[in-house]
XYZ file of C-alpha atoms in Angstrom:
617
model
C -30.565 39.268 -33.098
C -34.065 41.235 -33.180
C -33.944 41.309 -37.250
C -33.335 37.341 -37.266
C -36.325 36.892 -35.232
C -38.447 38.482 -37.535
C -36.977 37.374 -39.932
C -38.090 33.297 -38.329
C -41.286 35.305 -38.334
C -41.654 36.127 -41.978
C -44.336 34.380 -43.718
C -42.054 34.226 -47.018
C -39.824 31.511 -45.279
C -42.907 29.478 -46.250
C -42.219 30.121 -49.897
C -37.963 29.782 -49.542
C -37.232 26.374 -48.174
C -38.255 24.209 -45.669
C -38.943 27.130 -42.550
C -35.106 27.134 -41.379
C -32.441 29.000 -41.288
C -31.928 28.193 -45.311
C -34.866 30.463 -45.607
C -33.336 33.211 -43.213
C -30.453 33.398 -45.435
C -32.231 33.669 -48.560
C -34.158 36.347 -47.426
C -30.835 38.432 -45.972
C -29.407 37.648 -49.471
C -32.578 39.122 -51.290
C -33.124 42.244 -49.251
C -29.111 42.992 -49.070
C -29.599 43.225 -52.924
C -32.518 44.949 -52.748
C -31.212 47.801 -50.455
C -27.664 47.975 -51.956
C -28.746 47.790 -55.559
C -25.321 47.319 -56.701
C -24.394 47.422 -60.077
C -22.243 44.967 -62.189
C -21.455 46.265 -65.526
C -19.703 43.907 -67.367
C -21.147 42.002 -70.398
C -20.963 38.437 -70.567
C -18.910 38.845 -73.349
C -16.385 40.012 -70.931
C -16.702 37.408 -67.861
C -16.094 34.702 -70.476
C -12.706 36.109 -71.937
C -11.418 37.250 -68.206
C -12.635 33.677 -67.461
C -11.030 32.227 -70.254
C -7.622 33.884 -69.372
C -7.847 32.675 -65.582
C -8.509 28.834 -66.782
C -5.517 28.659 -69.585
C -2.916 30.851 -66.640
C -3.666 28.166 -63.305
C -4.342 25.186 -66.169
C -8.060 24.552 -64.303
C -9.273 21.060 -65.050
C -12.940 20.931 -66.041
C -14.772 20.664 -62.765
C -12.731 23.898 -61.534
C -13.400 25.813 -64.729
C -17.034 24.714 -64.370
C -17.241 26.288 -60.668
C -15.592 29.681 -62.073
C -17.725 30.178 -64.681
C -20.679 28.976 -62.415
C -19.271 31.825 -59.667
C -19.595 33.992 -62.348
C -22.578 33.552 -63.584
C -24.255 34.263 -60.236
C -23.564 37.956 -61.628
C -24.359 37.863 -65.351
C -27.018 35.369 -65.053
C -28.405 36.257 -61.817
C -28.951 33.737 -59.124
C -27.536 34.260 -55.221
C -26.112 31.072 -54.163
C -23.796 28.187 -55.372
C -22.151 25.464 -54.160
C -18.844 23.800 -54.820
C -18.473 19.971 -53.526
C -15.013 18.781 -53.663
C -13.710 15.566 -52.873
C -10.874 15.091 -51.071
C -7.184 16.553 -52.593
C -9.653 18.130 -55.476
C -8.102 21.415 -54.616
C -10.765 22.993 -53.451
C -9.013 26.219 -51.625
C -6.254 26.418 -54.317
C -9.956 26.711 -57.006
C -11.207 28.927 -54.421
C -8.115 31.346 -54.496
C -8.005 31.034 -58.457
C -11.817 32.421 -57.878
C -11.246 35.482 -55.745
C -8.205 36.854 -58.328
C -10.732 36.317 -61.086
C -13.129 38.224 -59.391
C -11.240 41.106 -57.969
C -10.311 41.267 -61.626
C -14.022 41.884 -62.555
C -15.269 44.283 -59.607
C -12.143 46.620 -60.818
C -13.346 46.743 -64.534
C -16.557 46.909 -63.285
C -15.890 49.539 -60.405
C -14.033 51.688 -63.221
C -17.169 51.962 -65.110
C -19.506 52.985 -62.322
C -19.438 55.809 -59.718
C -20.434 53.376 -57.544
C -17.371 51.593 -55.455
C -17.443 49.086 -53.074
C -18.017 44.671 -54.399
C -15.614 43.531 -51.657
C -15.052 39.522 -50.391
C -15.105 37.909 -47.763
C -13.426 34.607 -47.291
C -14.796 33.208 -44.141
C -14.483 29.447 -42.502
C -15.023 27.751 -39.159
C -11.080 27.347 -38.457
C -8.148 29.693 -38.576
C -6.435 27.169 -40.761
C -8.808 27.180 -43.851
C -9.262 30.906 -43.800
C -5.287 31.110 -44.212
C -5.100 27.672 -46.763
C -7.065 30.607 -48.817
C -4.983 33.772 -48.451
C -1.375 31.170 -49.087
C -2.984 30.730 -52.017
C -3.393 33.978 -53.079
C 0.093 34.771 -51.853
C 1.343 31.978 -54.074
C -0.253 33.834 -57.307
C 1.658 37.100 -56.359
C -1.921 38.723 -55.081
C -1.803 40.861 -51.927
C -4.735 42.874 -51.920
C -6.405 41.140 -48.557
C -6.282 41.590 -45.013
C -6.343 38.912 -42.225
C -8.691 39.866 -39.257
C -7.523 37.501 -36.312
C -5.577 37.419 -33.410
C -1.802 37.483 -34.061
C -1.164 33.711 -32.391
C -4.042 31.705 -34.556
C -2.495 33.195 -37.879
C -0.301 31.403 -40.316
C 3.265 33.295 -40.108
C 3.270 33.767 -43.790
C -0.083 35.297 -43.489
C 0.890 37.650 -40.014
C 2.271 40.661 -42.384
C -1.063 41.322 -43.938
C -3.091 40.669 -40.575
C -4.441 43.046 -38.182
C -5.870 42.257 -34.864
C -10.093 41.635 -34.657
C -10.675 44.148 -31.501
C -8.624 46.939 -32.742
C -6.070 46.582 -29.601
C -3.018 48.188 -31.622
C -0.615 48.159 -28.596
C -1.770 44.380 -26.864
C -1.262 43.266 -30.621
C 2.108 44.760 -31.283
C 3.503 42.943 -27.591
C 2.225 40.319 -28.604
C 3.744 40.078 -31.962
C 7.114 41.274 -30.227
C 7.224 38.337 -27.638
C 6.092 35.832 -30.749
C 9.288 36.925 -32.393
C 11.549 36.553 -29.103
C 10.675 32.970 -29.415
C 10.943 32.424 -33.396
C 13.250 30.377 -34.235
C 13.256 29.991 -37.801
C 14.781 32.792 -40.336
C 11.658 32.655 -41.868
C 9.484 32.692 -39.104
C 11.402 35.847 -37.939
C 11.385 37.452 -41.108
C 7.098 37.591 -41.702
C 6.933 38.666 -37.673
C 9.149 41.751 -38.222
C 7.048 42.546 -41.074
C 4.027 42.032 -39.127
C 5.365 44.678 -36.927
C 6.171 46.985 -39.958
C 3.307 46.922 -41.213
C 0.269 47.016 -38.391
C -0.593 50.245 -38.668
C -0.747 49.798 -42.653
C -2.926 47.095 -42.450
C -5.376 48.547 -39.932
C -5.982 51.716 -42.902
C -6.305 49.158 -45.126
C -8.798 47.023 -43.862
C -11.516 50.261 -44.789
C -10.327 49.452 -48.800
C -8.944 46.038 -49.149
C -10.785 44.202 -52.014
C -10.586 40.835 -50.169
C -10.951 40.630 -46.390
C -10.112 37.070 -44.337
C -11.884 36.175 -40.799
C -13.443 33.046 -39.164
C -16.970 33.228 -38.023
C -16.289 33.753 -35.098
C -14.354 36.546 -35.891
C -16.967 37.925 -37.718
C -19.350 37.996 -34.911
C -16.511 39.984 -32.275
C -14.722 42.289 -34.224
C -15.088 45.429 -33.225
C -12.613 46.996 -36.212
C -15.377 44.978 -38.863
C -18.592 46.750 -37.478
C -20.591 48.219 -40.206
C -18.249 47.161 -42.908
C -20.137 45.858 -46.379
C -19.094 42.345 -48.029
C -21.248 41.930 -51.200
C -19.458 38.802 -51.746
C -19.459 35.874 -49.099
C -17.307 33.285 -49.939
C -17.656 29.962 -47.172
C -14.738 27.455 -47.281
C -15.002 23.888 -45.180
C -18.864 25.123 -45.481
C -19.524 20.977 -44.372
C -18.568 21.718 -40.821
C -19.859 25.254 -40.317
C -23.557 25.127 -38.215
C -26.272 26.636 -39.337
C -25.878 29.148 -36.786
C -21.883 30.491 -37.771
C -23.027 30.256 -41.453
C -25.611 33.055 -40.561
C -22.708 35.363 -38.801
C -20.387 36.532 -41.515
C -23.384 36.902 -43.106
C -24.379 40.294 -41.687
C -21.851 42.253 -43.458
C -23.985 42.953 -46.484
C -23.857 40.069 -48.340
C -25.738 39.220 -51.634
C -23.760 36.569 -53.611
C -23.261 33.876 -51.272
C -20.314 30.681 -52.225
C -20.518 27.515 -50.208
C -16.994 25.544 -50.759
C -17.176 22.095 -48.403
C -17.148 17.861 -48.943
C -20.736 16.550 -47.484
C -18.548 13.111 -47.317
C -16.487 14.194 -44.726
C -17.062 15.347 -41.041
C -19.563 17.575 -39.960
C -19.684 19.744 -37.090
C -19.041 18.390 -33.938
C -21.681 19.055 -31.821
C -21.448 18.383 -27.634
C -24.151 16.492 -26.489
C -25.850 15.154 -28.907
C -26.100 12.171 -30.909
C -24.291 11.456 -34.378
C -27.322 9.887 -35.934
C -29.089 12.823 -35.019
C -28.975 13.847 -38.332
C -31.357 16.436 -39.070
C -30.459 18.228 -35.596
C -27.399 21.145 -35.243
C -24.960 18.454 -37.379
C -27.223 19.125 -40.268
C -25.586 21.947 -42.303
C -26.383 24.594 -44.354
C -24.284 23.314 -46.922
C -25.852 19.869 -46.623
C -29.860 21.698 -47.113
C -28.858 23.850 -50.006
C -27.630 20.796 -51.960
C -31.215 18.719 -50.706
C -32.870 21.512 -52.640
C -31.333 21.324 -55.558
C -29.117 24.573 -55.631
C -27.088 24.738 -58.206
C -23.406 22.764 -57.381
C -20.616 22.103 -59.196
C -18.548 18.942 -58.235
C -14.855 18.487 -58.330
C -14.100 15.026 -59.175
C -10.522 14.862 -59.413
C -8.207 13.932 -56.417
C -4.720 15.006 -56.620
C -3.275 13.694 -53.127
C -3.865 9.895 -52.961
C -2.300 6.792 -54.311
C -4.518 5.289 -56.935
C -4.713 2.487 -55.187
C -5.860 3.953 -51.894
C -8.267 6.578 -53.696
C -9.942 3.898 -55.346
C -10.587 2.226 -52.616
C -12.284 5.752 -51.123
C -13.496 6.631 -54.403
C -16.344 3.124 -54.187
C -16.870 2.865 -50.565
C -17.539 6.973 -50.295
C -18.202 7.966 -53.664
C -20.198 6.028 -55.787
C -17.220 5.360 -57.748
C -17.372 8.939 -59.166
C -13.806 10.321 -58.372
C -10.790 10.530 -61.413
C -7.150 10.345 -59.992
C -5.010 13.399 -61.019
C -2.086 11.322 -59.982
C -0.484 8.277 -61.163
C 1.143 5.623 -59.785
C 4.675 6.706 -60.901
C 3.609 9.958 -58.889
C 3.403 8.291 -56.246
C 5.822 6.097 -56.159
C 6.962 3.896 -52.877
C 9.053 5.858 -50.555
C 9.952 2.597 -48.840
C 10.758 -0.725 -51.102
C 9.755 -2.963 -48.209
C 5.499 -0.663 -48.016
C 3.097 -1.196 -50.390
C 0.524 1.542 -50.917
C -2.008 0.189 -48.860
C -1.718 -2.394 -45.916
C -3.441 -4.167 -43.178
C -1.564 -4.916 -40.070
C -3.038 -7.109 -37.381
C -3.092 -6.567 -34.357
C -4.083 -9.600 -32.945
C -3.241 -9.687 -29.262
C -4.427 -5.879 -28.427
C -7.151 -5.608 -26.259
C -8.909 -1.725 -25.834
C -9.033 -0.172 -22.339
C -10.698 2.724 -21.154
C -8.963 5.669 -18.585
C -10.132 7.801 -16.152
C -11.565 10.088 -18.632
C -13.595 7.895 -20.309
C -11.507 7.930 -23.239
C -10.209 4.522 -24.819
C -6.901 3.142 -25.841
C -4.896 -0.131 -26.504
C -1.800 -1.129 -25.383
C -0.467 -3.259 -28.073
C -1.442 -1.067 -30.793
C 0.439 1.962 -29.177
C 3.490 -0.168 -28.710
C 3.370 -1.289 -32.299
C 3.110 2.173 -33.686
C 5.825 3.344 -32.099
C 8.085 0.668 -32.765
C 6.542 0.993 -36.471
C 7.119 5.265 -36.267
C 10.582 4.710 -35.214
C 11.543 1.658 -38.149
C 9.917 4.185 -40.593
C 11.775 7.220 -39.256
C 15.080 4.837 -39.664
C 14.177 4.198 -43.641
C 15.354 8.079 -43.839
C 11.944 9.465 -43.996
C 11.303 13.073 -42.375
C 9.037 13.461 -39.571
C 7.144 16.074 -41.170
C 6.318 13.487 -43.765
C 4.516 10.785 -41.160
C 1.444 11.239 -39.517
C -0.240 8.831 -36.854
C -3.941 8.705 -36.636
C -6.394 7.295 -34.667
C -10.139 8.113 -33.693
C -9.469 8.814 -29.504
C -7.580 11.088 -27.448
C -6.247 8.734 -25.055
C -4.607 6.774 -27.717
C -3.154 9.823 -28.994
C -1.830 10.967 -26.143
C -0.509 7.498 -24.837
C 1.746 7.410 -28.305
C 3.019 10.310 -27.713
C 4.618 9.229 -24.060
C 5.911 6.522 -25.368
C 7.771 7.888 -28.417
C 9.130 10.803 -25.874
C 9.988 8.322 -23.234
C 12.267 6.457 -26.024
C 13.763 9.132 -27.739
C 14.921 11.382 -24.958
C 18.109 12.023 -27.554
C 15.719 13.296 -30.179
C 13.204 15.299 -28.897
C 12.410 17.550 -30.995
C 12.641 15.075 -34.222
C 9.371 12.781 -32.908
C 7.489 16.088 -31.937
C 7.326 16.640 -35.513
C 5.410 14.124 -36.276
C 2.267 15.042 -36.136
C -0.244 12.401 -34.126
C -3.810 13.577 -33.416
C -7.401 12.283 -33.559
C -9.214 11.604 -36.899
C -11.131 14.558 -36.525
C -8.195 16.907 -36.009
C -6.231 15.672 -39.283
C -9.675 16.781 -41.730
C -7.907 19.199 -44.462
C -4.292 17.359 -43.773
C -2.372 15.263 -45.790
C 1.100 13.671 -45.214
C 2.898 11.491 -46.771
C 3.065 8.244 -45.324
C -0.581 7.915 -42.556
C -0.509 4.819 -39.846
C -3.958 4.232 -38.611
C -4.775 2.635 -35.314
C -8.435 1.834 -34.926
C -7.641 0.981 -30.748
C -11.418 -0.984 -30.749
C -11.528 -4.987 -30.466
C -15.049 -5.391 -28.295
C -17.362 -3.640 -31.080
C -17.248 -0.916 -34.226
C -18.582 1.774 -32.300
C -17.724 5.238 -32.752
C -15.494 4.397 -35.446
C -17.770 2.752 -37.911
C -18.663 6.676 -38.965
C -18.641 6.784 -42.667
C -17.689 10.293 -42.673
C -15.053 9.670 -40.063
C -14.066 6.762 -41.874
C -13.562 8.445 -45.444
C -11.123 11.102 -43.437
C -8.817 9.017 -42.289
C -8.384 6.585 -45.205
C -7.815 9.625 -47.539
C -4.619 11.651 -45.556
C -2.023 9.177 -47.527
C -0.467 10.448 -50.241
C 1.880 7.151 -50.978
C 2.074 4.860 -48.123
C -1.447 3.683 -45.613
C -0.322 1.633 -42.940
C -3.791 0.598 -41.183
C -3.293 -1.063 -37.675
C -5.951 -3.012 -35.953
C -7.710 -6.185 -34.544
C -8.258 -7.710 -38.064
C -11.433 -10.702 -36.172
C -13.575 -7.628 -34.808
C -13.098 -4.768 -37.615
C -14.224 -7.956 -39.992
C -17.519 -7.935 -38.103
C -18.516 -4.648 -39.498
C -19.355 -4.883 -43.634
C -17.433 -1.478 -44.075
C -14.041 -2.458 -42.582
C -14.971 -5.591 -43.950
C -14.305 -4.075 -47.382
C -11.339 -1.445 -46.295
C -9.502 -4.599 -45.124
C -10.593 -6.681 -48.598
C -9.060 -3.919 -50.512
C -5.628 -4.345 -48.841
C -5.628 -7.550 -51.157
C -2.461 -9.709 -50.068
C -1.239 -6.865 -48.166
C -3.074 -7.875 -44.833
C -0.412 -9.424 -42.499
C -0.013 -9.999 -38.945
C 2.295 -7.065 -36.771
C 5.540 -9.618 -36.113
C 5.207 -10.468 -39.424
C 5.499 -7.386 -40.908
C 8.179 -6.030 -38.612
C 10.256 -9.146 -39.372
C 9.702 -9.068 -43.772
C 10.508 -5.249 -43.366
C 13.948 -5.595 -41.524
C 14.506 -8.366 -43.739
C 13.889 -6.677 -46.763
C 15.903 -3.941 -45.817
C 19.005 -6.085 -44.549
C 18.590 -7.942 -48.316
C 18.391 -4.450 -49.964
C 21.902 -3.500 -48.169
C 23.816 -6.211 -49.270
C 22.454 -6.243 -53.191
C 24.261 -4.692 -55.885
C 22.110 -1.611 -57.173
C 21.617 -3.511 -60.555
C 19.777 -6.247 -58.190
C 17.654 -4.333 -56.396
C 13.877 -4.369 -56.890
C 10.938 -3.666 -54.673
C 8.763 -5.924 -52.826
C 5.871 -5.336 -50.675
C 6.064 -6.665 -47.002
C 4.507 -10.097 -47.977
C 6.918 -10.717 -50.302
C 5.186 -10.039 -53.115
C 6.918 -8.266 -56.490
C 6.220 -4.606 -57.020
C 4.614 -4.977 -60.111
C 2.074 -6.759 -58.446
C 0.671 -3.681 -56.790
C 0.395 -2.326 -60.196
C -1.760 -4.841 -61.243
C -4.174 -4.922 -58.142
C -4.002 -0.894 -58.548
C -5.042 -1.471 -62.080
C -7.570 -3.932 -60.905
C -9.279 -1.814 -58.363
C -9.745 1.199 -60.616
C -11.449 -0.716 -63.516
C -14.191 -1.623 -60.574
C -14.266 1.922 -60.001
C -14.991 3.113 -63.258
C -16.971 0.083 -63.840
C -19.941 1.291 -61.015
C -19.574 4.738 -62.281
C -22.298 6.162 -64.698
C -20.895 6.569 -68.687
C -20.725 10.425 -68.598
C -19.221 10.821 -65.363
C -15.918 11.189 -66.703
C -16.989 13.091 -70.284
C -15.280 16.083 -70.859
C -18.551 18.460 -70.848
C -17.014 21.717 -71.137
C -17.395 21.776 -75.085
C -21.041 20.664 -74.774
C -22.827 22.487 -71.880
C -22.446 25.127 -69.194
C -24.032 26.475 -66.569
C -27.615 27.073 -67.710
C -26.012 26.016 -70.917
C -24.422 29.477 -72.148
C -20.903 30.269 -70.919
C -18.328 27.282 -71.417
C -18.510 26.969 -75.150
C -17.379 30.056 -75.700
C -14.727 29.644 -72.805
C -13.066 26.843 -74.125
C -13.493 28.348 -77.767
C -11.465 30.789 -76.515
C -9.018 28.806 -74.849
C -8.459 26.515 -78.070
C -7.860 29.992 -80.340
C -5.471 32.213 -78.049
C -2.424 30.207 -77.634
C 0.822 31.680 -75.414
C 2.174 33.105 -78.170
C -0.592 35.743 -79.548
C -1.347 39.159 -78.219
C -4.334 38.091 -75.836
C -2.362 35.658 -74.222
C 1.267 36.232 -72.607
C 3.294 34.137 -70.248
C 3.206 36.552 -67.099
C 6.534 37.578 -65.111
C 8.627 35.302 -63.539
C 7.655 36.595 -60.370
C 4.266 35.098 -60.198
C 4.674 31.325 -60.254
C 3.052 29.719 -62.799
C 1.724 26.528 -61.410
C -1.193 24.347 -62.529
C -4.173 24.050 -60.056
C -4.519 20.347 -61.352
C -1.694 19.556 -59.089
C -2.483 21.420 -55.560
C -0.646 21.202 -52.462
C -0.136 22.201 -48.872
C 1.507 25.488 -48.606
C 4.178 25.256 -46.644
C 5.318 28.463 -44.947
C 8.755 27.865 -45.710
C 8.813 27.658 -49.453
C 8.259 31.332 -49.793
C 11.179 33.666 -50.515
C 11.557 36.618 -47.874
C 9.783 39.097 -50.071
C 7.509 39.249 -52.850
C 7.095 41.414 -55.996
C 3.843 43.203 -56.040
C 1.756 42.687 -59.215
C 0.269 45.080 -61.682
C -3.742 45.028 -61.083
C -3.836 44.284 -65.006
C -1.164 41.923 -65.646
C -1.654 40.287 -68.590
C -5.324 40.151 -68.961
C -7.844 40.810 -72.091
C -7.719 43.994 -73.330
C -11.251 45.654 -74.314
């Protein structure tokens, strides 16, 4: 605390940004380096083969071998900060694990060459859930060299075997683990908590070498096992909803090549008391005052999550009309004949109410999405696949009594589902989203952009939005959401009545007669065509070299990609430079990220060689 206050105190914050806390880090970044000194003795030469090799293996697109190479070049090039912006489904932690391989890769060569040891990571976030989106990731490519600093409860269970608890508590930790696996009930689930157990004591030792180490801020700032541990390398995922403040913590540890990973379009920190429009108060981050000055940031414009449909819709009202679809329409096609992609439902009749807490809700619209989750859950769709937002607790919670109160048979299927606030969902994706706005007095609260663009952008296929269609047309952005629904904006009877119709008519056809039709009554293809429509608008407000493909004609600072994709174009699978690697390490293409479910993971893993496959010099 006393070197942060002289540090506020330091005349040079005059000279590095605008007097706050974006000064304070620049000048813990710049004396870090100057104490450390640490040496990085690679040529560039190098970087851009390794790099080369790490963009053909995870088949990067061009915006996440840009950020690489930019990454890189904060050590060949010099430099202390960058920032990646991703949209939404751009893949942003599966880039971000694709990052930390290639630069463990690096710091070994470079380690090898130097008597000096010691460029280490950290991966750091503001939840428990990104830190661990990270370290999946890793998992997924076979790399294991990391160690989870947490407590035991917060941590993914395919991350628990590599974790070790923050306040060095080895026999609280182990009970703890032991009553967590009393009351596992999957095989799986079972299976990473006995290795947990296994390996504690392993992973404590560890944590003094591990190459990559994983903690939230807050972590950071009470763990008693991390005190006086260096982390040249600081890498910040979700950095949009970190405060200043938690940015600062990690921080500490050392740290003199600082990565900012985060969506400025999306939620920031949620701040108590004070006022959303405050914007240049605690909600302002650090992420959002680095880009203002014009730091260096690479943007990932391709979404791999949404229909085309519904992304373009996001893509004008949020982006500019700047965003590419990784994802086509056959990709995502209907799970349910009788949906379209993207529909209004009205809500006519509902009328919001407030409870004792202050907190408001509508009746109609919670009886409606119940009756909706239930005709959905009847189509034969999983309840993992269906998730209900809306933008207040009350309304959450009030859904949730209802759908227990009518499904006392099937508990445990409707607690799947997973119904929270808007705020709650940011970083999830399912595949069918209902939406209940609850207001019919006003647009306020909800007429957030930011909160807006996260809850329009969870769908993968099917977005069912549910509201008073009279008062969300007073405000000019629902205005728009509701004209991009097209001929897909009906009223809730209607819709309930065309999709039990539809799927009484689909029972009784012969399979050669069956075709899809959206719950007007419209033909399939004609989603295609307003798809279609909506795009070419898109692309139509979009600059002319949004979309080129830049990487053969400049590069950060205008050196390294040339030579990348040079490289790329000469060294095919089949040549010495280039091998296919093991089947144990999956080989799957960034360009199509997902969420990492737990359960997709065998029981154990092989362990990869620390060379596998790379250039040799």
């Amino acid at each position: 605390m006393e070197k942060l206050v002289s540090l506020a105190l330091n005349p040079r914050l005059r000279t590095l940004g605008d007097g706050s806390t974006v000064g304070v880090c620049l000048i813990l970044i710049m004396d870090n380096q100057k104490k450390q000194n640490r040496s990085f003795l690679l040529t560039r030469r190098e970087v851009e083969e390794y790099a080369a090799f790490y963009i053909k293996k995870y088949g990067l697109n061009t915006d996440q071998a840009e950020a690489l190479m930019s990454v890189s070049n904060l050590f060949t090039g010099g430099g202390h900060v960058h920032l990646i912006h991703g949209a939404f489904g751009s893949g942003k932690s599966s880039t971000v694990a694709v990052i930390i391989e290639f630069l463990v890769q690096l710091f070994k060569e470079s380690d090898r060459r130097s008597v000096q040891q010691g460029w280490k990571i950290l991966i750091s976030s503001a939840t428990n859930v990104a830190v661990d989106r990270v370290l999946e990731g890793l998992l997924e490519h076979g790399f294991k060299d990391f160690v989870r600093v947490g407590s035991a409860p917060e941590i993914s269970k395919r991350v628990l075997p590599y974790s070790v608890r923050a306040t060095g508590r080895r026999k609280g930790e182990l009970r703890k683990l032991e009553r967590m696996l009393k009351r596992a009930k999957k095989p799986s689930e079972k299976q990473y908590l006995k290795e947990a157990i296994q390996k504690h004591g392993i992973n404590r030792r560890k944590l003094l070498y591990a190459r990559v180490v994983g903690a939230t801020c807050a972590t950071c700032g009470e763990s008693s096992l991390m005190k006086g541990m260096i982390f040249p390398v600081l890498i910040l995922d979700e950095a949009s909803q970190l405060t200043e403040p938690a940015t600062l913590i990690p921080m500490k540890f050392g740290c003199e090549k600082l990565v900012l990973v985060g969506d400025t379009k999306q939620l920031n920190p949620i701040i108590q008391g004070s006022a959303a429009s405050n914007g240049n108060g605690l909600e302002q981050t650090m992420f959002d005052r680095l880009m203002a000055m014009g730091h260096e940031t690479t943007m990932l414009h391709t979404q791999y999550r949404c229909h085309p449909r519904i992304s373009a819709m996001a893509s004008t009202l949020f982006y500019g009309g700047l965003l590419k679809d990784g994802v086509s329409e056959k990709d995502r096609e209907p799970l349910m004949k009788s949906c379209p992609p993207l529909c209004f439902i009205d809500v006519s009749k509902g009328q919001e109410a407030r409870d004792r807490l202050d907190s408001i809700y509508n009746k109609e619209e919670e009886a409606f999405v119940a009756s909706l989750l239930k005709k959905l859950l009847s189509e034969g769709l999983k309840p993992a696949q269906i998730g209900v937002i809306t933008p207040f607790r009350s309304q959450v919670a009030k859904i949730k009594k209802i759908l227990l109160a009518s499904s006392i048979n099937e508990p445990s299927k409707i607690s799947a589902v997973q119904i929270s606030t808007v705020d709650a969902f940011q970083g999830g994706e399912k595949d069918v989203i209902i939406l209940s706005f609850v207001k019919t007095n006003n647009t306020a609260f909800i007429d957030c952009k930011k909160r807006t663009n996260v809850a329009l952008t969870r769908a993968k296929h099917h977005l069912l939005l549910v509201g008073q269609k009279q008062n969300l047309e007073r405000n000019p952005m629902f205005k728009e959401v509701i004209f991009y629904c097209g001929s897909d904006v009906v009223n809730a009877s209607q819709f309930m009545r065309t999709f039990q119709q539809q799927k009484t008519s689909e029972a009784e056809k012969s399979p050669s007669q069956k075709q899809g039709f959206s719950s007007c009554g419209m033909q399939q293809s004609r989603y295609t065509d307003s798809s279609k429509s909506l795009i070419l608008k898109a692309e139509q407000q979009s600059p002319s070299n949004v979309y080129s493909e830049n990487i053969t004609d400049k590069g950060p600072q205008g050196t390294f990609l040339p030579v990348v994709q040079a490289w790329c174009d000469t060294h095919s699978p089949g040549d010495g430079a280039f091998k296919e690697p093991p089947c144990h390490v999956p080989m799957r293409s960034l360009s199509r990220p997902r969420i990492i479910d737990e359960n997709i993971f065998s029981d154990s893993d092989t362990e990869s060689s620390d060379n596998e496959d790379l250039p040799a010099f």
